[in-house]
Short mmCIF file of N, CA and C in Angstrom, two decimals:
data_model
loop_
_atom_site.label_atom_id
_atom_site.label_comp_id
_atom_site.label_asym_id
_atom_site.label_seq_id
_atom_site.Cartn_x
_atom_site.Cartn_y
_atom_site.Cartn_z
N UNK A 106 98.54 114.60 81.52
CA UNK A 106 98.22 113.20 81.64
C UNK A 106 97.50 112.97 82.97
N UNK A 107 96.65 111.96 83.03
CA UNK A 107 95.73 111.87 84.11
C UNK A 107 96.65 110.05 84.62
N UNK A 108 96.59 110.04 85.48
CA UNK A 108 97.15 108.56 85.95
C UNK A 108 96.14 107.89 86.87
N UNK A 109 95.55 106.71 86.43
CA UNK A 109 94.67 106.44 86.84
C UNK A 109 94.95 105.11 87.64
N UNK A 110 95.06 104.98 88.86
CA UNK A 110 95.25 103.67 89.48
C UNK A 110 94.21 102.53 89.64
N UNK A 111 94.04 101.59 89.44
CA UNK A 111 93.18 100.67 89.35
C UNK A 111 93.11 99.34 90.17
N UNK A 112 92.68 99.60 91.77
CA UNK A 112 93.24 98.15 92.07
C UNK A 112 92.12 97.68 92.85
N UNK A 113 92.03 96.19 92.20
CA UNK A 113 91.00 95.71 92.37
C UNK A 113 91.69 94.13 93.07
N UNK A 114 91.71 93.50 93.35
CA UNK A 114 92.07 92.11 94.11
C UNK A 114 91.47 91.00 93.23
N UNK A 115 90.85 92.01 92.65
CA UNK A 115 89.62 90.01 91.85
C UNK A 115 89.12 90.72 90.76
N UNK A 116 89.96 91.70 90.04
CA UNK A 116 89.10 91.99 88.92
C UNK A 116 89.02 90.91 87.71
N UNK A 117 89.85 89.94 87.83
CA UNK A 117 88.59 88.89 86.75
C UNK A 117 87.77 87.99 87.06
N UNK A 118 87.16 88.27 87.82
CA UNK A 118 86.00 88.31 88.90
C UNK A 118 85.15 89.60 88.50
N UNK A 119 85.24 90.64 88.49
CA UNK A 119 84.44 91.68 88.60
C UNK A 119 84.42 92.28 86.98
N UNK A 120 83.00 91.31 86.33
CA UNK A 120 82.73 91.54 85.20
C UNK A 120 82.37 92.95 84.80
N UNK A 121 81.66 93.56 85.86
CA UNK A 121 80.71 94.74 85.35
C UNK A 121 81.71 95.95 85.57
N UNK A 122 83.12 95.72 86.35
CA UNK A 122 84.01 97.05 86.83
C UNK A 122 84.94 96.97 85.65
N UNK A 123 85.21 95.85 84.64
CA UNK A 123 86.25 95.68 83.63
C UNK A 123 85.08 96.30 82.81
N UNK A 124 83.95 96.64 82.79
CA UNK A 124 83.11 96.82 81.37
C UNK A 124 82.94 98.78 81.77
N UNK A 125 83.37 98.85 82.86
CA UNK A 125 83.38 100.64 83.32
C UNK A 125 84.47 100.58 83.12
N UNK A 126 85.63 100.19 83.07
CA UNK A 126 86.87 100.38 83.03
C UNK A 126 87.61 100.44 81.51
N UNK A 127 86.84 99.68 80.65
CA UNK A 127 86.66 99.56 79.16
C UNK A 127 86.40 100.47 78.40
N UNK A 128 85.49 101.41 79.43
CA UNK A 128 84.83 102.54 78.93
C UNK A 128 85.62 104.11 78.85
N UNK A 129 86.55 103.66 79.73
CA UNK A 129 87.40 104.62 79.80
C UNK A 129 88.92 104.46 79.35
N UNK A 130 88.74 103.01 79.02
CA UNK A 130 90.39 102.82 79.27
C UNK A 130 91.05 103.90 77.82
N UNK A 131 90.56 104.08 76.89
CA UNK A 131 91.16 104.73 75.74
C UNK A 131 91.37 106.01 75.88
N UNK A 132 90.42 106.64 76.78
CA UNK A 132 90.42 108.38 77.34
C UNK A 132 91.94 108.86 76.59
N UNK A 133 91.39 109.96 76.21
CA UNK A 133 92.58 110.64 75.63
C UNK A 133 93.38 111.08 76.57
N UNK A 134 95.36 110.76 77.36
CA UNK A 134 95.69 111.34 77.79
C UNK A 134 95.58 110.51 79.24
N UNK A 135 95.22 109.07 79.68
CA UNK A 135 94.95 108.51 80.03
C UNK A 135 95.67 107.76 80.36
N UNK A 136 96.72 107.12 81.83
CA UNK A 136 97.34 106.44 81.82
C UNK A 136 96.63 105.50 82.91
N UNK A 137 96.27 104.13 82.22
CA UNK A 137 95.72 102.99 83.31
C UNK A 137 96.78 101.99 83.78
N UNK A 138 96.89 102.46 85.05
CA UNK A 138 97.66 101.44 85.65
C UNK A 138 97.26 100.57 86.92
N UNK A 139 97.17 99.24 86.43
CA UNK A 139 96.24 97.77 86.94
C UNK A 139 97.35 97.47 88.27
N UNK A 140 97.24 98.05 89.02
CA UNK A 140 98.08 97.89 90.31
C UNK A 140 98.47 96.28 90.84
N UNK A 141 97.23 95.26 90.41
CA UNK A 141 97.17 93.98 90.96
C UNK A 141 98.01 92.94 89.40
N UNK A 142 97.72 93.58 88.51
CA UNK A 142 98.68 92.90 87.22
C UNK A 142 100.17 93.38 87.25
N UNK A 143 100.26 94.59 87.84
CA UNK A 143 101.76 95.39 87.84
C UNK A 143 102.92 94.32 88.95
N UNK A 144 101.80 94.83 90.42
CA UNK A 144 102.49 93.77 91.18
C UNK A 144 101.59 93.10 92.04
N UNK A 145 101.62 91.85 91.41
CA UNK A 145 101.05 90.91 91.78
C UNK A 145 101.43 90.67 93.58
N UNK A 146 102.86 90.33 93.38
CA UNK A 146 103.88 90.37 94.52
C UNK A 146 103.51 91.40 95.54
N UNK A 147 103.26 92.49 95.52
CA UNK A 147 103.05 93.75 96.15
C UNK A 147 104.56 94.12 96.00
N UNK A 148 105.54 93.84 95.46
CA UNK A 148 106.69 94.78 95.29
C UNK A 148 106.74 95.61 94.24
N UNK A 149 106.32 96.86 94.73
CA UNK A 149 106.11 98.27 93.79
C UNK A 149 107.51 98.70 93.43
N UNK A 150 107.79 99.09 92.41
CA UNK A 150 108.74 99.55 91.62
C UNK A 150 108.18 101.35 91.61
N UNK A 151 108.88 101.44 93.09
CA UNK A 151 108.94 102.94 94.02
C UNK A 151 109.39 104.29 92.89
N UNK A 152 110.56 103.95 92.18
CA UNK A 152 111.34 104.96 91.17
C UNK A 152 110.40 105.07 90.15
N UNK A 153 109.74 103.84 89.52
CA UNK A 153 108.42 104.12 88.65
C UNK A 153 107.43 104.73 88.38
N UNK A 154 107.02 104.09 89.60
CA UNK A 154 105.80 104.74 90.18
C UNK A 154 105.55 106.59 90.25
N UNK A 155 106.70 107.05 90.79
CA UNK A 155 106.85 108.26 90.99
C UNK A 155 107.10 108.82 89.89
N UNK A 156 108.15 108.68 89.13
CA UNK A 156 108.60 109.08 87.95
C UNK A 156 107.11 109.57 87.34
N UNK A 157 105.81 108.67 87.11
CA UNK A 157 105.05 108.29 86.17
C UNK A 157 103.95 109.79 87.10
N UNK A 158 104.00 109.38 88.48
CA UNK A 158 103.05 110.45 88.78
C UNK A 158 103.60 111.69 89.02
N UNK A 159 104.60 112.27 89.06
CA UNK A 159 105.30 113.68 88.74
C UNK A 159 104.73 114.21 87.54
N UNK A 160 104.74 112.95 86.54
CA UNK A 160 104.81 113.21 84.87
C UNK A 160 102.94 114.09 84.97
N UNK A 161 102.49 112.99 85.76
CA UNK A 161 100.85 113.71 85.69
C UNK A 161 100.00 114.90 86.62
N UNK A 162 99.39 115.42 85.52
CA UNK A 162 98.78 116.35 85.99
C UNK A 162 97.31 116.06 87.30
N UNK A 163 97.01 115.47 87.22
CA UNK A 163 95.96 114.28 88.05
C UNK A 163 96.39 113.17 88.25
N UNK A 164 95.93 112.71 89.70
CA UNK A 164 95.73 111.18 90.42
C UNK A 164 94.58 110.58 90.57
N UNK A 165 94.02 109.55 89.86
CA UNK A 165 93.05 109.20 90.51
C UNK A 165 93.40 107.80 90.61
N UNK A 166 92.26 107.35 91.68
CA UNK A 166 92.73 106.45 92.70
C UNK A 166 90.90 105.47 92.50
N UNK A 167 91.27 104.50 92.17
CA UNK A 167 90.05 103.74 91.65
C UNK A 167 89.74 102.17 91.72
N UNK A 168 89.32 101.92 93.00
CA UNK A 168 89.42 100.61 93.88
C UNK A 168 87.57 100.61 94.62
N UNK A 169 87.64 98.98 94.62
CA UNK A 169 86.28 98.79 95.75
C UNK A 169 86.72 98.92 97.03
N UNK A 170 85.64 99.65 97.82
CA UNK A 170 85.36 99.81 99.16
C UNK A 170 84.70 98.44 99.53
N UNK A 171 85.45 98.55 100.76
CA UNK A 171 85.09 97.07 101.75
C UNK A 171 84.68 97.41 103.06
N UNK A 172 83.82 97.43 103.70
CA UNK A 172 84.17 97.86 105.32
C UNK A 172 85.35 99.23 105.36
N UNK A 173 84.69 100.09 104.62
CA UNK A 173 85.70 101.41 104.60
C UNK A 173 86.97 101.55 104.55
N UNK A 174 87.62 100.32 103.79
CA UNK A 174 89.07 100.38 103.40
C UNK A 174 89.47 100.12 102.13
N UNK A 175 90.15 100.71 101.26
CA UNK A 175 90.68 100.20 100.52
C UNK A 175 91.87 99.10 100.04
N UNK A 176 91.88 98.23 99.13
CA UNK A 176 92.43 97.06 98.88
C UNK A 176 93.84 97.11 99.24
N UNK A 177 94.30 96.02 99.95
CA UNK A 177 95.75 95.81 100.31
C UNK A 177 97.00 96.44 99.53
N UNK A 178 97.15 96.37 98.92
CA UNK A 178 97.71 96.85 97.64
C UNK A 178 98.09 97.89 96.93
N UNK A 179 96.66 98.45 97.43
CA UNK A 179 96.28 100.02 96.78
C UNK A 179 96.94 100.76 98.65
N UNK A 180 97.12 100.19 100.00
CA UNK A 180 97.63 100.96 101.05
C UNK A 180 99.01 100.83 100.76
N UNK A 181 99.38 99.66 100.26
CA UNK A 181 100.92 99.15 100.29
C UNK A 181 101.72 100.55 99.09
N UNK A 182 100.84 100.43 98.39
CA UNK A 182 101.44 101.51 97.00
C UNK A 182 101.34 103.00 97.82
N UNK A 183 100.45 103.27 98.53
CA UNK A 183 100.26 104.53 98.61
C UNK A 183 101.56 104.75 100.33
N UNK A 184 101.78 104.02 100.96
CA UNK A 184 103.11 103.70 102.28
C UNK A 184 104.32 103.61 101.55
N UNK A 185 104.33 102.99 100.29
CA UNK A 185 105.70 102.77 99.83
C UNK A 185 105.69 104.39 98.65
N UNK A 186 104.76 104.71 98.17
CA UNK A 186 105.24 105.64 97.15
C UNK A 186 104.88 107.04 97.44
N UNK A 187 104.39 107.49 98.26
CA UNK A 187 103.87 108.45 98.67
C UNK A 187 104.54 108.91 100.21
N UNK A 188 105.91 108.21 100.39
CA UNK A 188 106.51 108.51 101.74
C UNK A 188 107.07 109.91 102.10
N UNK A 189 106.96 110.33 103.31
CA UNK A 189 107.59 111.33 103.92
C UNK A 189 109.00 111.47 103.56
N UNK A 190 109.14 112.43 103.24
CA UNK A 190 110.55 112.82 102.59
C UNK A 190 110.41 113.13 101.09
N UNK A 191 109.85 112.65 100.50
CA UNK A 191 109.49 112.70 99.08
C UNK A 191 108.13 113.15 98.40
N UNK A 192 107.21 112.56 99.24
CA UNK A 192 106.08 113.13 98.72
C UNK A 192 105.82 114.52 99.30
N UNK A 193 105.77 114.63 100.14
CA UNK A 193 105.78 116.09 101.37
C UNK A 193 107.15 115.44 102.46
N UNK A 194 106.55 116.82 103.40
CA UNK A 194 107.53 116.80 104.35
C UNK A 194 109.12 117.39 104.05
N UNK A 195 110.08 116.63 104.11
CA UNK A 195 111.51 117.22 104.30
C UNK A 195 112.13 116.03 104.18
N UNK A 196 113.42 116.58 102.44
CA UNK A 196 114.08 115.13 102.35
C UNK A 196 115.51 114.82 103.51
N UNK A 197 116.18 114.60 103.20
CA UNK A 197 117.50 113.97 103.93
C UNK A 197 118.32 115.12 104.42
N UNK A 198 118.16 116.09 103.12
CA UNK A 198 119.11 117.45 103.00
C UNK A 198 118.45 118.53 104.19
N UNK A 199 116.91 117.87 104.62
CA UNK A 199 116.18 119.44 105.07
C UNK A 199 115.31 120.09 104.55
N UNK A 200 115.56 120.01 103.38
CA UNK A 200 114.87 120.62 102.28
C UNK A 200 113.27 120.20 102.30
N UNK A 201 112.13 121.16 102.47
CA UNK A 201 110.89 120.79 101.75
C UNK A 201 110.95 120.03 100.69
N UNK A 202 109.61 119.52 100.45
CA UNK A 202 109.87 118.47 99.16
C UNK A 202 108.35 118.47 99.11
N UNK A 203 107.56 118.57 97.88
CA UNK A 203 106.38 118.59 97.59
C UNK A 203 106.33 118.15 96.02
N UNK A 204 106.72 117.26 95.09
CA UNK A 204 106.80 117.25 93.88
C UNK A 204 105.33 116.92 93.15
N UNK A 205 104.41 116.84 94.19
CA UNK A 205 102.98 116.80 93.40
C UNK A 205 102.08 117.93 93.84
N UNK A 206 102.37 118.63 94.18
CA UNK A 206 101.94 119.98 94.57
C UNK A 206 101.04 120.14 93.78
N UNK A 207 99.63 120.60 93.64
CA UNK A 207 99.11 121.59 92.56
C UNK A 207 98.55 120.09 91.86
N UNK A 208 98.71 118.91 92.20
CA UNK A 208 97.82 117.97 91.22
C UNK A 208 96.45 117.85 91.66
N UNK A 209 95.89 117.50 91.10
CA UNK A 209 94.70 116.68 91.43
C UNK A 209 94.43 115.53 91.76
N UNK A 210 93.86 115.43 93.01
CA UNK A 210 93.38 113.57 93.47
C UNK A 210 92.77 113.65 93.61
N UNK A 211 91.52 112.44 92.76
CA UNK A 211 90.35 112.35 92.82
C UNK A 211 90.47 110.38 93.13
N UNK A 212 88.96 110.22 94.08
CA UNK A 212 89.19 108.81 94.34
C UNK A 212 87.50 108.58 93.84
N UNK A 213 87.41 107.12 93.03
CA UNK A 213 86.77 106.59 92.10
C UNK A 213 86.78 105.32 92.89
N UNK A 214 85.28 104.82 93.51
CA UNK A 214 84.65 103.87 94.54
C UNK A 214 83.57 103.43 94.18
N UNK A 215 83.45 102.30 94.89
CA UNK A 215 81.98 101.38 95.21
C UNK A 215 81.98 100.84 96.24
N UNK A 216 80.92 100.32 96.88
CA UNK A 216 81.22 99.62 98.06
C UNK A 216 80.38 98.77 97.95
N UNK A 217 80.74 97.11 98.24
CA UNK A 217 81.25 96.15 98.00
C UNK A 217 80.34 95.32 98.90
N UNK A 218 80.16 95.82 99.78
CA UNK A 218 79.25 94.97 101.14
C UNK A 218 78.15 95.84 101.77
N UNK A 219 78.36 96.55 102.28
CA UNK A 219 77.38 97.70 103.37
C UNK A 219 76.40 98.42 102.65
N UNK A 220 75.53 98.73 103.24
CA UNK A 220 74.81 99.98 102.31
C UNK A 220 75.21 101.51 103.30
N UNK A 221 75.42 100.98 104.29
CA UNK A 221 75.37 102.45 105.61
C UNK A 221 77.41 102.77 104.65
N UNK A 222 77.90 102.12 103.76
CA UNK A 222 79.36 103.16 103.14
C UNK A 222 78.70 104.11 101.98
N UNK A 223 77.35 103.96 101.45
CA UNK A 223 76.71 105.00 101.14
C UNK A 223 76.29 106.67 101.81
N UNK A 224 76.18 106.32 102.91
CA UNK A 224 75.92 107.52 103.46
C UNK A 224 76.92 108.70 103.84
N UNK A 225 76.34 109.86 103.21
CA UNK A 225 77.45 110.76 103.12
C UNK A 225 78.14 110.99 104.47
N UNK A 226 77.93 111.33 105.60
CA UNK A 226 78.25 111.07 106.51
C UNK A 226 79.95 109.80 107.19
N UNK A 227 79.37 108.57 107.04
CA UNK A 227 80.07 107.81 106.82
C UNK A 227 81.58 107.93 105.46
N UNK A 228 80.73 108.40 104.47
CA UNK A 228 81.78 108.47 103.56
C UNK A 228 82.54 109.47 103.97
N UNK A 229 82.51 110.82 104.43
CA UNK A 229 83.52 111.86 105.08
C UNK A 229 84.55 111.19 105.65
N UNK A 230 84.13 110.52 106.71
CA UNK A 230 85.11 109.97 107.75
C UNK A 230 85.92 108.77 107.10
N UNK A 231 85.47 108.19 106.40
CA UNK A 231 85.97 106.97 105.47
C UNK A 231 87.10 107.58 104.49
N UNK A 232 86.75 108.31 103.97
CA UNK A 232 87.95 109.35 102.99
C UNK A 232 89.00 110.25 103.99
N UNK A 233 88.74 110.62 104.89
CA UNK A 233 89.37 111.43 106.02
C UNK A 233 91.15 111.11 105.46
N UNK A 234 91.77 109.75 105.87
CA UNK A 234 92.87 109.35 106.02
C UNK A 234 93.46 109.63 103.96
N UNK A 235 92.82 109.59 103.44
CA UNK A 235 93.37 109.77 101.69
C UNK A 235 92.91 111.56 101.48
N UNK A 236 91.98 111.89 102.47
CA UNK A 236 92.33 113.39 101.92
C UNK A 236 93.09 113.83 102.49
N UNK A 237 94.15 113.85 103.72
CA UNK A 237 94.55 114.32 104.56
C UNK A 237 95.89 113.94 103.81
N UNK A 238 96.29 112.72 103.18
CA UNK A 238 97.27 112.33 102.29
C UNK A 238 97.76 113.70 101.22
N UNK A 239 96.67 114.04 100.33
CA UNK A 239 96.87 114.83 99.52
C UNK A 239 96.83 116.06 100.19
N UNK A 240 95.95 116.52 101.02
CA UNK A 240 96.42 117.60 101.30
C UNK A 240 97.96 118.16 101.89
N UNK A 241 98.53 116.94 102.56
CA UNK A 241 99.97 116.84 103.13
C UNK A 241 100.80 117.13 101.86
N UNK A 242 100.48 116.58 100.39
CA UNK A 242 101.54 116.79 99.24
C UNK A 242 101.11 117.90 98.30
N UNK A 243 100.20 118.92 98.85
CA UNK A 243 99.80 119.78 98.40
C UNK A 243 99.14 119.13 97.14
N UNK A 244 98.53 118.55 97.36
CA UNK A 244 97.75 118.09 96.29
C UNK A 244 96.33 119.02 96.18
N UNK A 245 95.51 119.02 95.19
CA UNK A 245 94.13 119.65 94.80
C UNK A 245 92.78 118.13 95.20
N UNK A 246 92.38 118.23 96.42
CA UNK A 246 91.05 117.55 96.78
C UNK A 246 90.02 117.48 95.71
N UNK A 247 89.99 116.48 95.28
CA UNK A 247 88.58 116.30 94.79
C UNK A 247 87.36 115.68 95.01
N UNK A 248 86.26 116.12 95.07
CA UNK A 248 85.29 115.51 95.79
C UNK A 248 84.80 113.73 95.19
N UNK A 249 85.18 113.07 96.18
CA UNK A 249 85.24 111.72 95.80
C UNK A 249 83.83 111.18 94.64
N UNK A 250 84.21 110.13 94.12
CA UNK A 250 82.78 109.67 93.28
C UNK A 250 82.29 108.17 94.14
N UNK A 251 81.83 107.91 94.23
CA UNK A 251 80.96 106.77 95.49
C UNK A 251 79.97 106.61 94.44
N UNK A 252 80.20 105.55 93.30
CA UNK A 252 79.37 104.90 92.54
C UNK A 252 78.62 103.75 93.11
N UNK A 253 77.15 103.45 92.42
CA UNK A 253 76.42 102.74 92.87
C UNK A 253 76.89 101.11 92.97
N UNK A 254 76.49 100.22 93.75
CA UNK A 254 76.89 98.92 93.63
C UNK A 254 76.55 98.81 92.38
N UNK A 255 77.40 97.78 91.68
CA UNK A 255 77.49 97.08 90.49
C UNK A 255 76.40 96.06 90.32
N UNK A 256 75.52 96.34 89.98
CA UNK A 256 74.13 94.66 89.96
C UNK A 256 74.11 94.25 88.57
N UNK A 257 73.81 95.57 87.67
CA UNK A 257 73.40 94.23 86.22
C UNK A 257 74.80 95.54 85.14
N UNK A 258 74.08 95.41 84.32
CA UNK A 258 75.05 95.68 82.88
C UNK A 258 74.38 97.20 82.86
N UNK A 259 72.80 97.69 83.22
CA UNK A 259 72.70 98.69 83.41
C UNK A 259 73.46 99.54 83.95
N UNK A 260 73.50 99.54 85.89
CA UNK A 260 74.28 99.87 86.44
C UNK A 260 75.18 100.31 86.08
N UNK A 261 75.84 99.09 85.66
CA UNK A 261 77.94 99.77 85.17
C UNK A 261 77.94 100.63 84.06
N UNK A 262 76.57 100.61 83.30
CA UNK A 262 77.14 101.69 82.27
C UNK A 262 76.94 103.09 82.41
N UNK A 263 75.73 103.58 83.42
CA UNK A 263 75.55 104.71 84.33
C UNK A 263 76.58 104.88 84.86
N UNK A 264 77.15 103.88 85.46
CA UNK A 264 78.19 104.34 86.45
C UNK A 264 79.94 104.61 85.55
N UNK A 265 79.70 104.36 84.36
CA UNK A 265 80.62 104.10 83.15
C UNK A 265 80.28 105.67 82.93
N UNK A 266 79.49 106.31 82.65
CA UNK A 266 78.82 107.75 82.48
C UNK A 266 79.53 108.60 83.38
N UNK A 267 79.13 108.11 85.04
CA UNK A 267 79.72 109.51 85.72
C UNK A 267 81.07 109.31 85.51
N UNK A 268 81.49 107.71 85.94
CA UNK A 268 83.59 108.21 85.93
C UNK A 268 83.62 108.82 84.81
N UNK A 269 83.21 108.70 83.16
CA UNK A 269 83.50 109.41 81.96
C UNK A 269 83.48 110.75 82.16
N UNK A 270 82.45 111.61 82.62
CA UNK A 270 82.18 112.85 83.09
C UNK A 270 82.71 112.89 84.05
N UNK A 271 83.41 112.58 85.21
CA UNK A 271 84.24 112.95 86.12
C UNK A 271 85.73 112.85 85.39
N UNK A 272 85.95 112.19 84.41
CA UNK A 272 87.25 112.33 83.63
C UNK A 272 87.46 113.75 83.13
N UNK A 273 86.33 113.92 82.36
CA UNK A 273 86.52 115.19 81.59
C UNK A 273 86.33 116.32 82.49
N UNK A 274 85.76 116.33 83.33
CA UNK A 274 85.64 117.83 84.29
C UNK A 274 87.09 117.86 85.12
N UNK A 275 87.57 116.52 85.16
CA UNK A 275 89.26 116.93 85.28
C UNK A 275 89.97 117.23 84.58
N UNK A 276 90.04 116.90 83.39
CA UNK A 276 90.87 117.29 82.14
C UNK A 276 90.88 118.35 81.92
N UNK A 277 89.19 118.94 81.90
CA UNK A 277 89.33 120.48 81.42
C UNK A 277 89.38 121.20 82.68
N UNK A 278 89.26 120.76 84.14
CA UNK A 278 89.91 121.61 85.11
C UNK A 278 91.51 121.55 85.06
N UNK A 279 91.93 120.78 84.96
CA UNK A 279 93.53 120.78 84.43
C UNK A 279 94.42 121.57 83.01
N UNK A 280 93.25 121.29 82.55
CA UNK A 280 93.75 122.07 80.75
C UNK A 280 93.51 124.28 81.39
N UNK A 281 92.63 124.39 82.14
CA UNK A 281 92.21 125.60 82.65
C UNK A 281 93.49 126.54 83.47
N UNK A 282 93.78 125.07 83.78
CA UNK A 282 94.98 125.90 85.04
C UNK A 282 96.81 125.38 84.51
N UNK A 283 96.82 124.55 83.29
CA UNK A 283 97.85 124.74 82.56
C UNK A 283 98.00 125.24 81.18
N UNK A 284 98.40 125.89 80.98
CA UNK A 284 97.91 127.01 79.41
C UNK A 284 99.12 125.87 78.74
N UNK A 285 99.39 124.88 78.70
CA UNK A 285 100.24 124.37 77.76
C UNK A 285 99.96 123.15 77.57
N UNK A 286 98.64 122.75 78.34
CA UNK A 286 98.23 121.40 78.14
C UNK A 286 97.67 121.47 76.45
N UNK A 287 97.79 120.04 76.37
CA UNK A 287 97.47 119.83 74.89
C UNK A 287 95.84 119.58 74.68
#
């Protein structure tokens, strides 16, 4: 299963990211979870959350870029569910603790204001703090997707294209390295 996080602050507002998001939402094996419909509140349901991403073989992480941050929401989930002791590091007992070891995180972007969060350069250092995340939980880096601003109905469906093809080159990098995936 691929778990796909989705947090957007104004997605019914953001006509052309619900019509890329449409495009994928049926993906075989596909779990979409609308971070800003889940909790509105920002009180994440921590035991859930985890439960759901243990279960998956991939993370991806799929929010607009603003001034090189991602949405309130989407930091709050990743401080509350991704904490030391549990995600990496060492729980209570001492014990290592890595239960997403060996997944895949891939992060799925646009940016929202700037044109200079295009430049590869910029984008390194902008991702720095979420790859350094996964690499801490032994997670598998994936090279981020930095889709084009959203302008007309064209756009989103190109950009509906690569996340689709960035779906499947995870699936079947995942199906490759588990001989029991379905």
């Amino acid at each position: 299963m691929i778990s796909l996080l989705y947090a957007h602050p104004y997605a019914h507002h953001a006509r052309l990211e619900q019509m890329m998001l449409n495009a994928v939402q049926h993906w075989p094996g596909l779990e979409l979870r609308e971070l800003y419909q889940l909790y509105p509140d920002f009180y994440i349901n921590v035991a859930l959350e985890r439960k759901m991403l243990q279960s998956s073989a991939a993370i991806v992480l799929h929010y607009p870029m603003q001034s090189g941050l991602p949405p309130a929401l989407l930091v709050q989930y990743l401080h509350k569910v991704f904490q030391y002791g549990w995600a990496y590091g060492k729980n209570d007992a001492g014990e290592a603790v890595m239960p997403l070891q060996g997944k895949s995180f891939w992060l799925v972007t646009h940016a929202v204001a700037s044109h200079h969060e295009l430049d590869p350069c910029y984008q390194q250092s902008m991702f720095t703090p979420l790859r350094q995340l996964a690499l801490s939980c032994g997670m598998r880096w994936q090279q981020p997707l930095m889709l084009p601003v959203l302008t007309d109905a064209t756009v989103a469906t190109q950009a509906a294209e690569l996340f689709r093809q960035g779906l499947e080159q995870l699936r079947l990098a995942n199906d490759d390295r588990d001989p029991h995936a379905s």
